[in-house]
Short mmCIF file of C-alpha atoms in Angstrom, two decimals:
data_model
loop_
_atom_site.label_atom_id
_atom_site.label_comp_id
_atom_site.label_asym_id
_atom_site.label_seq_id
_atom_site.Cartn_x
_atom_site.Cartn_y
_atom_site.Cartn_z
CA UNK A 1 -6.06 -9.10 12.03
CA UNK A 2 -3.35 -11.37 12.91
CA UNK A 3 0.44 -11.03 11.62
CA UNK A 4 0.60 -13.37 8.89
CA UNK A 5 3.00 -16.60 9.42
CA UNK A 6 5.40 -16.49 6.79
CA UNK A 7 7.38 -19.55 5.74
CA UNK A 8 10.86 -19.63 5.07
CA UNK A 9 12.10 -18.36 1.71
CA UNK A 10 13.67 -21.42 0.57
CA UNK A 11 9.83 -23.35 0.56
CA UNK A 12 7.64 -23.28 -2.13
CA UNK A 13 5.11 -21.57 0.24
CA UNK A 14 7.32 -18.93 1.64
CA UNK A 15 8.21 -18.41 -2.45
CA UNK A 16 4.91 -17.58 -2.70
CA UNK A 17 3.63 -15.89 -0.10
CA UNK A 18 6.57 -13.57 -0.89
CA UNK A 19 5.10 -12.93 -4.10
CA UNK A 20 9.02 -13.75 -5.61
CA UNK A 21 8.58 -14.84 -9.45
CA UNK A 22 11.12 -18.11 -8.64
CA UNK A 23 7.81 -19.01 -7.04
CA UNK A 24 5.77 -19.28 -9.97
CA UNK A 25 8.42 -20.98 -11.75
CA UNK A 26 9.02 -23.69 -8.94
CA UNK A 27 5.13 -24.00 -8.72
CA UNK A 28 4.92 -25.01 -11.95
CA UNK A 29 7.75 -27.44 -11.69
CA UNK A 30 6.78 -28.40 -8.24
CA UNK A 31 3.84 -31.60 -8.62
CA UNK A 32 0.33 -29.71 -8.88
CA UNK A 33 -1.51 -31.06 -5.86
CA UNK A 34 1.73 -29.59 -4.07
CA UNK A 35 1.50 -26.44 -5.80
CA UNK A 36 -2.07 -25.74 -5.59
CA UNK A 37 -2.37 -26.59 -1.71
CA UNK A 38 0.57 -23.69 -1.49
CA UNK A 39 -1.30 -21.33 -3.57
CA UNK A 40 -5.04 -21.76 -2.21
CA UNK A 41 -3.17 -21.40 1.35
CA UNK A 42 -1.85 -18.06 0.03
CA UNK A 43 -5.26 -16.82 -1.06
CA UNK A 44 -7.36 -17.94 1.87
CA UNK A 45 -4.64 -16.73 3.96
CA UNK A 46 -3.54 -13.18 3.23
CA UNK A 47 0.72 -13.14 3.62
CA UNK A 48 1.08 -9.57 2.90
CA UNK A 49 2.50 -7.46 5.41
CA UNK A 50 0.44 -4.48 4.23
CA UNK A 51 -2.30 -5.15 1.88
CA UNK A 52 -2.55 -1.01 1.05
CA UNK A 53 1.25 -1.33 -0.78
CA UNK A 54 1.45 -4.61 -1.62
CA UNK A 55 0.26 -6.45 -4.52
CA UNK A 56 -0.54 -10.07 -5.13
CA UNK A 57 -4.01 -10.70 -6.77
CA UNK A 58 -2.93 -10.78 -10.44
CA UNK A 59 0.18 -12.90 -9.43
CA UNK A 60 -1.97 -15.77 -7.80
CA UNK A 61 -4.54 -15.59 -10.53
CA UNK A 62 -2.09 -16.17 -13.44
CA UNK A 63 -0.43 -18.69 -11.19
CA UNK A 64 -4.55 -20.53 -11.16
CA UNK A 65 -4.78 -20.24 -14.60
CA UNK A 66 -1.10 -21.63 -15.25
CA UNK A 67 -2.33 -24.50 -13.01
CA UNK A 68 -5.98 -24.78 -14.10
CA UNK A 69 -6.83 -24.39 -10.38
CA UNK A 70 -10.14 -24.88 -8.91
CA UNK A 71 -12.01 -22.52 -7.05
CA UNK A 72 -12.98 -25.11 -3.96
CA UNK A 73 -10.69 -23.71 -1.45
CA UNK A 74 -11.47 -20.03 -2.43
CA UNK A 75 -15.40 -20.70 -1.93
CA UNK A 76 -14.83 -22.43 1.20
CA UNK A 77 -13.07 -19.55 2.41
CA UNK A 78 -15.58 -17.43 1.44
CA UNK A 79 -18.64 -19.14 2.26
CA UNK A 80 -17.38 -20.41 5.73
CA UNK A 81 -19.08 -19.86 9.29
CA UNK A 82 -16.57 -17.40 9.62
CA UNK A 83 -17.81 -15.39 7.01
CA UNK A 84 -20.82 -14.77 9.45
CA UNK A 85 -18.36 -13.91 12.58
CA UNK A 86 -15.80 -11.78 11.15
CA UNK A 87 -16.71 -8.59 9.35
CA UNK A 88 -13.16 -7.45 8.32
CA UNK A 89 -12.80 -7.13 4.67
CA UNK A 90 -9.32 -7.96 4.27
CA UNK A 91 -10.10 -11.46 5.13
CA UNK A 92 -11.68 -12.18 2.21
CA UNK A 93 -10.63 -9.21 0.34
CA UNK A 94 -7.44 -10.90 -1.33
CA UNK A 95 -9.62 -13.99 -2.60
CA UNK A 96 -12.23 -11.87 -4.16
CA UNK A 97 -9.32 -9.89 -5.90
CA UNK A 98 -8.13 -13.09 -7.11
CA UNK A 99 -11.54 -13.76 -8.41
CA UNK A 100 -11.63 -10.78 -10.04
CA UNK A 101 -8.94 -11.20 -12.54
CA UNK A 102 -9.69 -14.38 -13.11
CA UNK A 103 -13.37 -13.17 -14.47
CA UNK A 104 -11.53 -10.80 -16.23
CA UNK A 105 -9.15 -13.72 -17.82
CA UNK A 106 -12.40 -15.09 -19.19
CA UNK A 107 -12.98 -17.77 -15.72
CA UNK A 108 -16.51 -17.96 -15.88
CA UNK A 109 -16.44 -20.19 -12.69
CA UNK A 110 -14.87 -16.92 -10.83
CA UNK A 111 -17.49 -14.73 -12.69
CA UNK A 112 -20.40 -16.60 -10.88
CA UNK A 113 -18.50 -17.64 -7.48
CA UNK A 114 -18.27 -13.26 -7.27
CA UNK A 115 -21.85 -13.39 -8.52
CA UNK A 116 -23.24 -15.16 -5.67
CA UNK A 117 -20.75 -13.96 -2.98
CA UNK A 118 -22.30 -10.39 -3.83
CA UNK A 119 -25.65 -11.69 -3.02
CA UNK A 120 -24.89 -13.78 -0.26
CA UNK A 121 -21.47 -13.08 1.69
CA UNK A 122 -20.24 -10.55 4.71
CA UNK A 123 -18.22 -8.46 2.12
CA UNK A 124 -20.68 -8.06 -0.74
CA UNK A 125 -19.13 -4.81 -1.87
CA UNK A 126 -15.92 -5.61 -2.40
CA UNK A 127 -17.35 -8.33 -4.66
CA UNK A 128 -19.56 -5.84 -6.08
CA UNK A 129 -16.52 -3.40 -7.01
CA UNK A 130 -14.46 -6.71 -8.85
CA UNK A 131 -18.04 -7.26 -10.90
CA UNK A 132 -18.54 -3.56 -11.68
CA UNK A 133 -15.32 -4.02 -13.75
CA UNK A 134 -15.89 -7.59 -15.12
CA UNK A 135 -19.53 -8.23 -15.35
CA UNK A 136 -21.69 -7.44 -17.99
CA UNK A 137 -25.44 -5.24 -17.43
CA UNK A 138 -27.61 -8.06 -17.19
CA UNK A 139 -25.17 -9.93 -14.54
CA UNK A 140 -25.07 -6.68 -12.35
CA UNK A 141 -28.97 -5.84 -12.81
CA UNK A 142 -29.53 -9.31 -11.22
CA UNK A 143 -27.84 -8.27 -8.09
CA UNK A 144 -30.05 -5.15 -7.49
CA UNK A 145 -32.66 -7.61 -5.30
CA UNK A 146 -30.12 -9.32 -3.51
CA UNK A 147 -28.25 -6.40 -2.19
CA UNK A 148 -31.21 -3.72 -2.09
CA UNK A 149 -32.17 -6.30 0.70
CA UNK A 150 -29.96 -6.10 3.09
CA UNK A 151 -31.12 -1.97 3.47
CA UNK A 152 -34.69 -2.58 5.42
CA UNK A 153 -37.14 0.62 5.13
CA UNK A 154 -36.64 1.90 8.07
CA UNK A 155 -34.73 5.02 8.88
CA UNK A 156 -31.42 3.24 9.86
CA UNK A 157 -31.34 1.38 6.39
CA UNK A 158 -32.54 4.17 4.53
CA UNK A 159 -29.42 5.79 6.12
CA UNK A 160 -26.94 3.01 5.70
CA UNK A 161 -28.23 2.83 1.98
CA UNK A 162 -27.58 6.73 1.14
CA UNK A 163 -24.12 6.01 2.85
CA UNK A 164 -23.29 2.78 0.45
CA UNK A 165 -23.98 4.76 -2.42
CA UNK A 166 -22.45 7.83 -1.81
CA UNK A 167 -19.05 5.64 -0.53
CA UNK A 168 -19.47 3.13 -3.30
CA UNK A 169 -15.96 2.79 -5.01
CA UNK A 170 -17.32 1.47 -8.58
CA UNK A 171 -20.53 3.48 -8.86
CA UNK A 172 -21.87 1.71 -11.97
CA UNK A 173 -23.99 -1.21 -10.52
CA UNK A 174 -25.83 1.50 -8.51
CA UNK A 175 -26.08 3.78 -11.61
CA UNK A 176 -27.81 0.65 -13.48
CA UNK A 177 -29.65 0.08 -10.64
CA UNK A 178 -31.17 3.66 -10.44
CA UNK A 179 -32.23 3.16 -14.27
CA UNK A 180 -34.74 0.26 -13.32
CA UNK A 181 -38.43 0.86 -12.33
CA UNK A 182 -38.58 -1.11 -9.49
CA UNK A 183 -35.77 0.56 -7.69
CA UNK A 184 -34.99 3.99 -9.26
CA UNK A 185 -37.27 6.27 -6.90
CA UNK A 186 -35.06 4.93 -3.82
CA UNK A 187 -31.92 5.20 -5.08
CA UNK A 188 -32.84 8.39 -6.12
CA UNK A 189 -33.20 9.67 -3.00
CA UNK A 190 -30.04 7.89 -1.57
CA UNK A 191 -27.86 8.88 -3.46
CA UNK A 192 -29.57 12.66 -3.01
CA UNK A 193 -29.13 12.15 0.37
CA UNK A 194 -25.93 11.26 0.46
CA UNK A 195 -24.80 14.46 -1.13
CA UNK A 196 -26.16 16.30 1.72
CA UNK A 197 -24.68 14.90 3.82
CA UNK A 198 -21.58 15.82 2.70
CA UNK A 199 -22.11 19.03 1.81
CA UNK A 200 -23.57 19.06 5.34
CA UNK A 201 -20.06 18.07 6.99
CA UNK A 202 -18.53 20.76 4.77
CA UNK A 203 -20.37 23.40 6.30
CA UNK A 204 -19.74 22.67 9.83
CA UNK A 205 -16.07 22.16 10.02
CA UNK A 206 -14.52 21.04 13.63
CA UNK A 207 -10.99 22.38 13.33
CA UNK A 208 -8.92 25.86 13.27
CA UNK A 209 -11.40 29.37 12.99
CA UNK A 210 -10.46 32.54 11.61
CA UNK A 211 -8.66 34.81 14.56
CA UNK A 212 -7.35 31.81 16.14
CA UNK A 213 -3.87 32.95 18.02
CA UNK A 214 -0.71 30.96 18.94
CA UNK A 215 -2.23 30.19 22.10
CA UNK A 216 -5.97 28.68 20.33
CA UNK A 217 -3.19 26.27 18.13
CA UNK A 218 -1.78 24.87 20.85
CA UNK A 219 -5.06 24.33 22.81
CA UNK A 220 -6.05 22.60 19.41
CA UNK A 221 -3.53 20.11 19.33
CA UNK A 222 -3.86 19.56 23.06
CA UNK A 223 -7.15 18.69 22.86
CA UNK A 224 -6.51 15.95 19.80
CA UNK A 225 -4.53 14.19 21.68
CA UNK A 226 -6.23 13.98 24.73
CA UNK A 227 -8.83 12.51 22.25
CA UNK A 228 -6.17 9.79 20.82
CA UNK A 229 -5.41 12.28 17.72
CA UNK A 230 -2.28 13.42 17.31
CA UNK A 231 -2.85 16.77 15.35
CA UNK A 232 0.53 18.23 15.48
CA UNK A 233 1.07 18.40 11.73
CA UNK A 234 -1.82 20.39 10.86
CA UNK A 235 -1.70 22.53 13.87
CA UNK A 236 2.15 23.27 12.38
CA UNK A 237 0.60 24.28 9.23
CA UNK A 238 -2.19 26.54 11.46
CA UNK A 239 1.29 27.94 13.29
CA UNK A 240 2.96 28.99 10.37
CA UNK A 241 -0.32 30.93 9.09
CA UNK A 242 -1.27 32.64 12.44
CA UNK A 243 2.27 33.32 14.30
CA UNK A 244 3.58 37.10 14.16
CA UNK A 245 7.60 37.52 14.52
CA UNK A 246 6.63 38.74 18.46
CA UNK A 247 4.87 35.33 18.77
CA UNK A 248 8.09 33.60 18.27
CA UNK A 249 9.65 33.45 22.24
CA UNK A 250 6.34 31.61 22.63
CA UNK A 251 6.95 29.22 20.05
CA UNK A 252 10.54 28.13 21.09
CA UNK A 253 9.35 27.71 24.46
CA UNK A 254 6.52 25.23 23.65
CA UNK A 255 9.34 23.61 21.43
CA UNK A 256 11.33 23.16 24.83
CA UNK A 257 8.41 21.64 26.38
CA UNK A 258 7.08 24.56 28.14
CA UNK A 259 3.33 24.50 27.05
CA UNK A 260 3.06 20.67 27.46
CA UNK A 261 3.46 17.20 25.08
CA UNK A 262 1.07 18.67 21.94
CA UNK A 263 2.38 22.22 21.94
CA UNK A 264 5.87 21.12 21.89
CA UNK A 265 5.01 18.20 18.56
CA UNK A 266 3.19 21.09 17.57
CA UNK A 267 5.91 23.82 17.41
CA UNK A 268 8.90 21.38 16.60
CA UNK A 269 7.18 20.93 12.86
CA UNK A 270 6.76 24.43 12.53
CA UNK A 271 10.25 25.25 13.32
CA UNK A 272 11.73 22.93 11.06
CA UNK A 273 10.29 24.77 8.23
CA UNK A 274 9.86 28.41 9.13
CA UNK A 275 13.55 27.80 10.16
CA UNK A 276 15.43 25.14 8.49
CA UNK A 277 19.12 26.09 9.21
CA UNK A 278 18.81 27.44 12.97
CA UNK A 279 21.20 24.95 14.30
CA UNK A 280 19.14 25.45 17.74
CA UNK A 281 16.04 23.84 16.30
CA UNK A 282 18.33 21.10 15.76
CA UNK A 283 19.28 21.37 19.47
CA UNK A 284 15.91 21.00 20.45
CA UNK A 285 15.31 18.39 18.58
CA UNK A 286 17.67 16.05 20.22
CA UNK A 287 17.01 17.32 23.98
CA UNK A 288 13.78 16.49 22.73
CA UNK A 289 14.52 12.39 21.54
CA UNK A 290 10.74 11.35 21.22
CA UNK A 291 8.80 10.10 17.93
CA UNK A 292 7.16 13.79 17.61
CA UNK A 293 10.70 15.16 17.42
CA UNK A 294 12.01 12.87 15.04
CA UNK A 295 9.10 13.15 12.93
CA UNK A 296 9.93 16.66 12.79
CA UNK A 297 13.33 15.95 12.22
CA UNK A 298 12.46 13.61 8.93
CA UNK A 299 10.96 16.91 7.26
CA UNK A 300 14.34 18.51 7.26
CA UNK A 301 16.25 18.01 4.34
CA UNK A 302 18.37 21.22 4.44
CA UNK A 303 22.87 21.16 4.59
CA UNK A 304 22.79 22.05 7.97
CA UNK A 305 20.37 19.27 9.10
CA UNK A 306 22.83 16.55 6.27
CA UNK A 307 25.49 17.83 8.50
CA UNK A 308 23.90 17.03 12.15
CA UNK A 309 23.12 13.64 10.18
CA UNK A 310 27.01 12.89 10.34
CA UNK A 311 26.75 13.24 13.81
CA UNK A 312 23.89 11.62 14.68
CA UNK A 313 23.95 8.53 12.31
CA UNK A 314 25.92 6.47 14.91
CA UNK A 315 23.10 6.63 17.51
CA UNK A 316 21.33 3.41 18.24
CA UNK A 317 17.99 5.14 18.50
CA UNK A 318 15.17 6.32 16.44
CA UNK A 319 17.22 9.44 15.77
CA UNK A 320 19.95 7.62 14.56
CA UNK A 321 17.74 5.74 12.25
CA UNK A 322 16.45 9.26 10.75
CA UNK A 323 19.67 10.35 10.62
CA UNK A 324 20.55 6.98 8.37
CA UNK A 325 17.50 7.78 5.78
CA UNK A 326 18.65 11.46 5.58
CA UNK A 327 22.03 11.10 4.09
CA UNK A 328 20.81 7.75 1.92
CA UNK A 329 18.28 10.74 0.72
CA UNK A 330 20.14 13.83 0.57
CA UNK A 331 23.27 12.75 1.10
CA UNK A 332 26.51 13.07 -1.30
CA UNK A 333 28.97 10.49 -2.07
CA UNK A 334 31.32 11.05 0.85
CA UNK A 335 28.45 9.89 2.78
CA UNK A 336 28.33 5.93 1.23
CA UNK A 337 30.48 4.36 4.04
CA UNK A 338 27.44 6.03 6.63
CA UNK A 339 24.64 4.72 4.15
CA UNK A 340 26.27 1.43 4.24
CA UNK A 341 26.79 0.78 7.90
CA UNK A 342 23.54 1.99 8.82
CA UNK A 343 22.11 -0.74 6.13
CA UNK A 344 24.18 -3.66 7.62
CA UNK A 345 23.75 -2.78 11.46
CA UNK A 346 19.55 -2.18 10.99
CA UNK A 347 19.79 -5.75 8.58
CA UNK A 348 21.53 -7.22 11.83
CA UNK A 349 19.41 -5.32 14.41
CA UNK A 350 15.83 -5.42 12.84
CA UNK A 351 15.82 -8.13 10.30
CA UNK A 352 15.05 -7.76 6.62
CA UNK A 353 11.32 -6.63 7.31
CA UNK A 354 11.63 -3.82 9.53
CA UNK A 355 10.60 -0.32 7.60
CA UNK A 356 13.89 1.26 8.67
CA UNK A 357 15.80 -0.53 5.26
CA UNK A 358 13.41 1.35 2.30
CA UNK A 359 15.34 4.75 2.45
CA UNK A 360 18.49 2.73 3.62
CA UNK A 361 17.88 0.77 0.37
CA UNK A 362 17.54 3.33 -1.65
CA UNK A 363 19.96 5.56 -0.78
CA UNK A 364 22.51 2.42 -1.71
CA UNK A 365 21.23 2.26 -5.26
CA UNK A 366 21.10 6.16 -5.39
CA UNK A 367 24.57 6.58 -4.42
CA UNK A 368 25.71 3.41 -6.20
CA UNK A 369 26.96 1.75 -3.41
CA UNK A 370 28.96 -1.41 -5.23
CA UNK A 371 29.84 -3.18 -1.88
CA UNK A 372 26.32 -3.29 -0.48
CA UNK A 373 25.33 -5.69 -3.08
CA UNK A 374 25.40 -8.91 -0.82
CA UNK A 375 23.73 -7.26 2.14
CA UNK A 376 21.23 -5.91 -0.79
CA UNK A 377 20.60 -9.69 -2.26
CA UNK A 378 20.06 -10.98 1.29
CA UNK A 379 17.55 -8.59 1.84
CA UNK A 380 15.72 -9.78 -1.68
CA UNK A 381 15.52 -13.00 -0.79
CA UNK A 382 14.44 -13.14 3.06
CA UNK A 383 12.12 -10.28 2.90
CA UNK A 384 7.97 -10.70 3.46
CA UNK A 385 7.38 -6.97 1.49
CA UNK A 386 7.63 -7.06 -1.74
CA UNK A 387 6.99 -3.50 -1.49
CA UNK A 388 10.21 -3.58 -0.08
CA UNK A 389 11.28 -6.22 -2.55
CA UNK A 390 10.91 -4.09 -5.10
CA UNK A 391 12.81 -1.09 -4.19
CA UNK A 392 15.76 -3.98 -3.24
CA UNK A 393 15.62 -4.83 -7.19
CA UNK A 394 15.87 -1.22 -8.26
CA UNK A 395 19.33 -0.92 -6.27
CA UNK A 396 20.83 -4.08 -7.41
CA UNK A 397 20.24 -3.14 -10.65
CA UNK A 398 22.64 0.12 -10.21
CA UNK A 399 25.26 -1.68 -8.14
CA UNK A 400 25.07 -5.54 -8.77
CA UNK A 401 26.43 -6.19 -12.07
CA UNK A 402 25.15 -10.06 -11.63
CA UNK A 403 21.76 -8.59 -11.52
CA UNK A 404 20.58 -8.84 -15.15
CA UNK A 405 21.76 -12.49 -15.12
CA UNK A 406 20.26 -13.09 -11.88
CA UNK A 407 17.45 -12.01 -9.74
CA UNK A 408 16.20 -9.99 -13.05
CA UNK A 409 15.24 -12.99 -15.19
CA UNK A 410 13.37 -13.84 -11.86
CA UNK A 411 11.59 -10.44 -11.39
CA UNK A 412 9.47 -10.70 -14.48
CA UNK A 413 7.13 -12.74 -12.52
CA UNK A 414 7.06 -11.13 -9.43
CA UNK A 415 4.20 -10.17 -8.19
CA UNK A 416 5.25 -6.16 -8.07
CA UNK A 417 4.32 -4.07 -11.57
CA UNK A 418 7.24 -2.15 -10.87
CA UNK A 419 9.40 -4.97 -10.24
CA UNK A 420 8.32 -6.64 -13.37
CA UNK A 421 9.16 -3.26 -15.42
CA UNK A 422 12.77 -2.87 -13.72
CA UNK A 423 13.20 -6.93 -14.99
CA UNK A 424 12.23 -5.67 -18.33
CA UNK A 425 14.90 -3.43 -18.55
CA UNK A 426 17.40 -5.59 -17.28
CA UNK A 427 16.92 -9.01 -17.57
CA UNK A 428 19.50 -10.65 -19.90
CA UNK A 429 17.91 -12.18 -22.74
CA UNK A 430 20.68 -15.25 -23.33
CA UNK A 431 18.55 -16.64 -20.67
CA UNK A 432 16.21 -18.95 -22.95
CA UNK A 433 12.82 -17.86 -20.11
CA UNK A 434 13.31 -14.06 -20.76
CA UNK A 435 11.91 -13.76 -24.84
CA UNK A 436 8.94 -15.84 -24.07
CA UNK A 437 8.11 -14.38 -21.54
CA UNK A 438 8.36 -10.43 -22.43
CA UNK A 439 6.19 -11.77 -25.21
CA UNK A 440 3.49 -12.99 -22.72
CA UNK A 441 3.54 -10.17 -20.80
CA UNK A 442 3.32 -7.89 -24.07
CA UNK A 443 0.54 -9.77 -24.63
CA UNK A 444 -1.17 -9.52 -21.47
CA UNK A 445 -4.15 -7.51 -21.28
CA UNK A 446 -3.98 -7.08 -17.37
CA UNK A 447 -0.37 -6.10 -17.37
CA UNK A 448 0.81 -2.41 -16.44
CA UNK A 449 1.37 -0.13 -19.36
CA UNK A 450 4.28 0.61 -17.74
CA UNK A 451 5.71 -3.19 -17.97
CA UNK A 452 4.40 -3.10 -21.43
CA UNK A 453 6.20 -0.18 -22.37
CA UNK A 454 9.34 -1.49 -20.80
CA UNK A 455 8.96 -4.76 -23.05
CA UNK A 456 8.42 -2.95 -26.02
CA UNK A 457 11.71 -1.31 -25.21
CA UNK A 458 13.01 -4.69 -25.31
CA UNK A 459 11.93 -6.23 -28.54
CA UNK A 460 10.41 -5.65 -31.67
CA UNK A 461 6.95 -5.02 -31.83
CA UNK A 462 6.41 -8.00 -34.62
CA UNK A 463 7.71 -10.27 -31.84
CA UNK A 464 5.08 -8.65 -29.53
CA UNK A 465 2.42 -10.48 -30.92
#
C-alpha cells in the first residue's frame, strides 16, 4: 500500500482524514457538496497511518448520515477495474466498514450495496463479516450461491473452501449455510477438514525439542534469521528454560558477539531478565548499539536500568530514544525536565507522527508535566494518528487546565472511543454543544459502553433519553 497523503490540519480534508471531531463540526458548517467530496475522498482513500490501531468507520458513517450522503463514490470505489487488479483488503476494507454501520444505522442502501459486493467484489469476506452482524437470515442465505461459487470442486477449491471456513471471522453465514440442503454435506466436510488441519499443525511443531542445549538455541535463532525471522525473543524464553548456572560464560559471550548476530539478540533478552541489575548487561548493551540491543534494553524497567536512563537520555540515537520512554515510564518526578526535552527535541527531530512521542506523551501526563502543554497541543493538532491523538488528549487533560474548555468539547466527536470517553469526563458543559451532544451519544446504540458510561457520569439519566 502506499503512505497515505495527508492534508494539512487547518483544511477541512486534513480535519478529516485526521479523524479530529472539529472536522465533523466544520463539515457540517462547511457547504455539503464541499463536505461530501472531503468525506467520500476519506473513505475511498484510507488516511490512517495504521488501520490495526486506528479507528474511523463509525466516525465517517455518522458524518454520512449527518449529511444524508450517497453511496455513489463508495460503489465506485468498490466496483472499479481496480477491484479486479488489486487484491489487498485494506483498500476497500475502510468503505465496507463504513457500510457496515451504516446498515446497522438502519441505511438500507448500505445493506444491499454490502449485499451485492459479497456476491460480486475482490473482498467478499470482509463484506460478508459487516453482514454477519447486520443482515438478517434470509439476506445471508441468499449469499450461499454466490460465494459457494467461487470454491470449484476440485481439490484446490475444496481446499481453499475448508480454509475460508475454518479462518472465517463471523462464522454465522457459514453456520446458516451448513443448515440448508443444497449445501450442508460440503460444508460439512470443510469445516471437518479444516479442523484437521489444525490439529494437524499442532502435532508437528517446527520449533525448540525437549533436550535442546544452549548451543541447539542459538543454532535456532541463527537459522530464523537466515530465513528473514528474527526469533530472538522466543529463543530468550527457550534460554532461560534450558541454561544451567555453568552455561552462563557461554551466554555472556554470545551477548558480546562471540557466537554471531542471532546468538548475541538472542542472549541480550535473556540477560535482561535472568539479570536485571548486573550493570554489565547494561555495558553490553551499549557496546552493542543495534535495534536487537535496544529492544532488549526496552524490557528493562528495573532502578539500575532508570539510572543508566539518566545517562543515556541525551544520546541522539535509538538508545537515547529508549532511554527517553524509560524514565516517561518508570521514571520519578526528578526526571520531568529529561521527559520534557526528549518530547521537544524528537517533536523537532521527527515531526508529530513519528512513534517515538506515545511513551514521551505519556510519561508528560503521568508525571504531570504543566509546561509541556504547548508542545502537547501542537502535537494534537498536526498529528495523522489519532491513536496517537488520543493518548495527546489524555495528557492535556492532567496538565492543560484550558483543556476542558478547549480541545475537550472537540473530542466528543473524534473519531477515537477512548478519546470520546476522556471528552466526557472533561468537557465543560457551559459550552452550549457539550449537553446535546452527551445526550446523542447516550443515545447511540453504536457507541462504546465505555463513552456511555462516561456520559452517564455526566448527567442524569432522565436527560439520557
Amino acid at each position: 500500500m502506499f503512505e497515505p497523503v495527508i492534508a494539512p490540519s487547518g483544511t477541512l480534508l486534513g480535519l478529516l482524514q485526521r479523524g479530529r471531531g472539529d472536522g465533523t463540526l466544520h463539515a457540517l458548517a462547511a457547504p455539503r457538496a464541499e463536505a461530501l467530496a472531503a468525506l467520500n475522498r476519506c473513505v475511498v482513500s484510507d488516511p490512517r497511518q495504521d488501520w490495526q490501531v486506528e479507528n474511523r468507520s463509525l466516525y465517517y458513517a455518522r458524518l454520512y448520515l449527518d449529511l444524508d450522503g450517497p453511496l455513489g463514490e463508495i460503489e465506485a470505489h468498490l466496483f472499479g477495474a481496480e477491484d479486479l487488479l488489486d487484491e489487498d483488503e485494506h483498500r476497500t476494507g475502510l468503505a465496507l466498514s463504513v457500510l457496515g454501520h451504516l446498515a446497522a444505522y438502519g441505511r438500507d442502501d448500505a445493506l444491499m450495496l454490502l449485499r451485492r459486493y459479497a456476491a460480486l467484489g475482490a473482498n467478499w469476506s470482509w463484506a460478508l463479516d459487516e453482514l454477519a452482524l447486520r443482515d438478517d437470515d434470509e439476506g445471508l442465505r441468499s449469499l450461499a450461491g454466490p460465494v459457494l461459487d467461487r470454491f470449484p470442486a476440485t481439490q484446490d477449491g475444496e481446499a481453499r473452501l475448508a480454509a475460508a471456513v475454518r479462518d472465517a471471522y463471523e462464522p454465522r453465514p457459514w453456520r446458516l449455510w451448513e443448515e440448508t440442503p443444497a449445501h450442508g454435506e460440503r460444508l460439512r466436510a470443510a469445516r471437518t477438514q479444516g479442523s484437521f488441519d489444525r490439529w494437524q499443525r499442532q502435532l508437528t511443531p517446527k520449533g525448540p525439542q525437549p533436550g535442546w542445549g544452549v548451543r541447539a538455541v542459538f543454532e535456532w535463532a541463527a537459522d530464523g534469521l537466515r530465513r528473514g525471522t528474527p526469533l530472538h525473543v522466543p529463543a530468550a524464553r527457550c534460554l532461560a528454560a534450558v541454561a544451567a548456572p555453568e552455561d552462563r560464560p557461554t551466554v555472556l559471550a554470545a551477548a558480546a558477539g562471540a557466537h554471531g548476530e542471532a546468538a548475541r539478540a538472542t542472549a541480550l533478552h535473556h540477560l535482561v531478565l535472568a539479570e536485571p541489575e548486573n550493570p554489565a548487561v547494561l555495558d553490553l548493551i551499549e557496546a552493542a548499539g543495534d535495534e536487537a540491543a535496544v529492544a532488549a534494553y526496552e524490557r528493562m524497567c528495573g532502578p539500575t536500568a532508570v539510572e543508566r536512563a539518566r545517562l543515556w537520555v541525551h544520546r541522539p540515537d535509538a538508545l537515547g530514544a529508549a532511554a527517553g520512554a524509560l524514565l516517561a515510564a518508570r521514571g520519578g518526578p526528578e526526571d520531568a525536565r529529561y521527559v520534557l526535552g526528549a518530547l521537544r527535541s524528537t517533536v523537532r527531530g521527527h515531526g508529530p507522527d513519528t512513534p517515538r512521542l506515545f511513551a514521551l506523551v505519556d510519561g508528560a501526563g503521568r508525571l504531570a508535566i504543566g509546561c509541556a502543554a504547548p508542545v502537547l497541543r501542537h502535537i494534537y493538532r498536526e498529528t495523522a494518528s489519532s491513536h496517537l491523538r488520543g493518548r495527546v488528549a489524555r495528557a492535556l487533560a492532567g496538565t492543560d487546565a484550558s483543556f476542558a474548555a478547549g480541545f475537550a468539547v472537540e473530542c466528543l466527536w473524534d473519531c477515537e472511543e477512548t478519546t470520546r470517553e476522556v471528552a466526557a469526563r472533561h468537557a465543560e458543559t457551559a459550552d452550549a454543544r457539550v449537553a446535546p451532544r452527551l445526550r446523542r451519544l447516550a443515545a447511540d446504540p453504536a457507541e462504546e459502553e465505555d463513552v456511555q458510561s462516561a456520559v452517564r457520569s455526566r448527567i442524569a439519566p432522565e436527560s439520557a433519553v
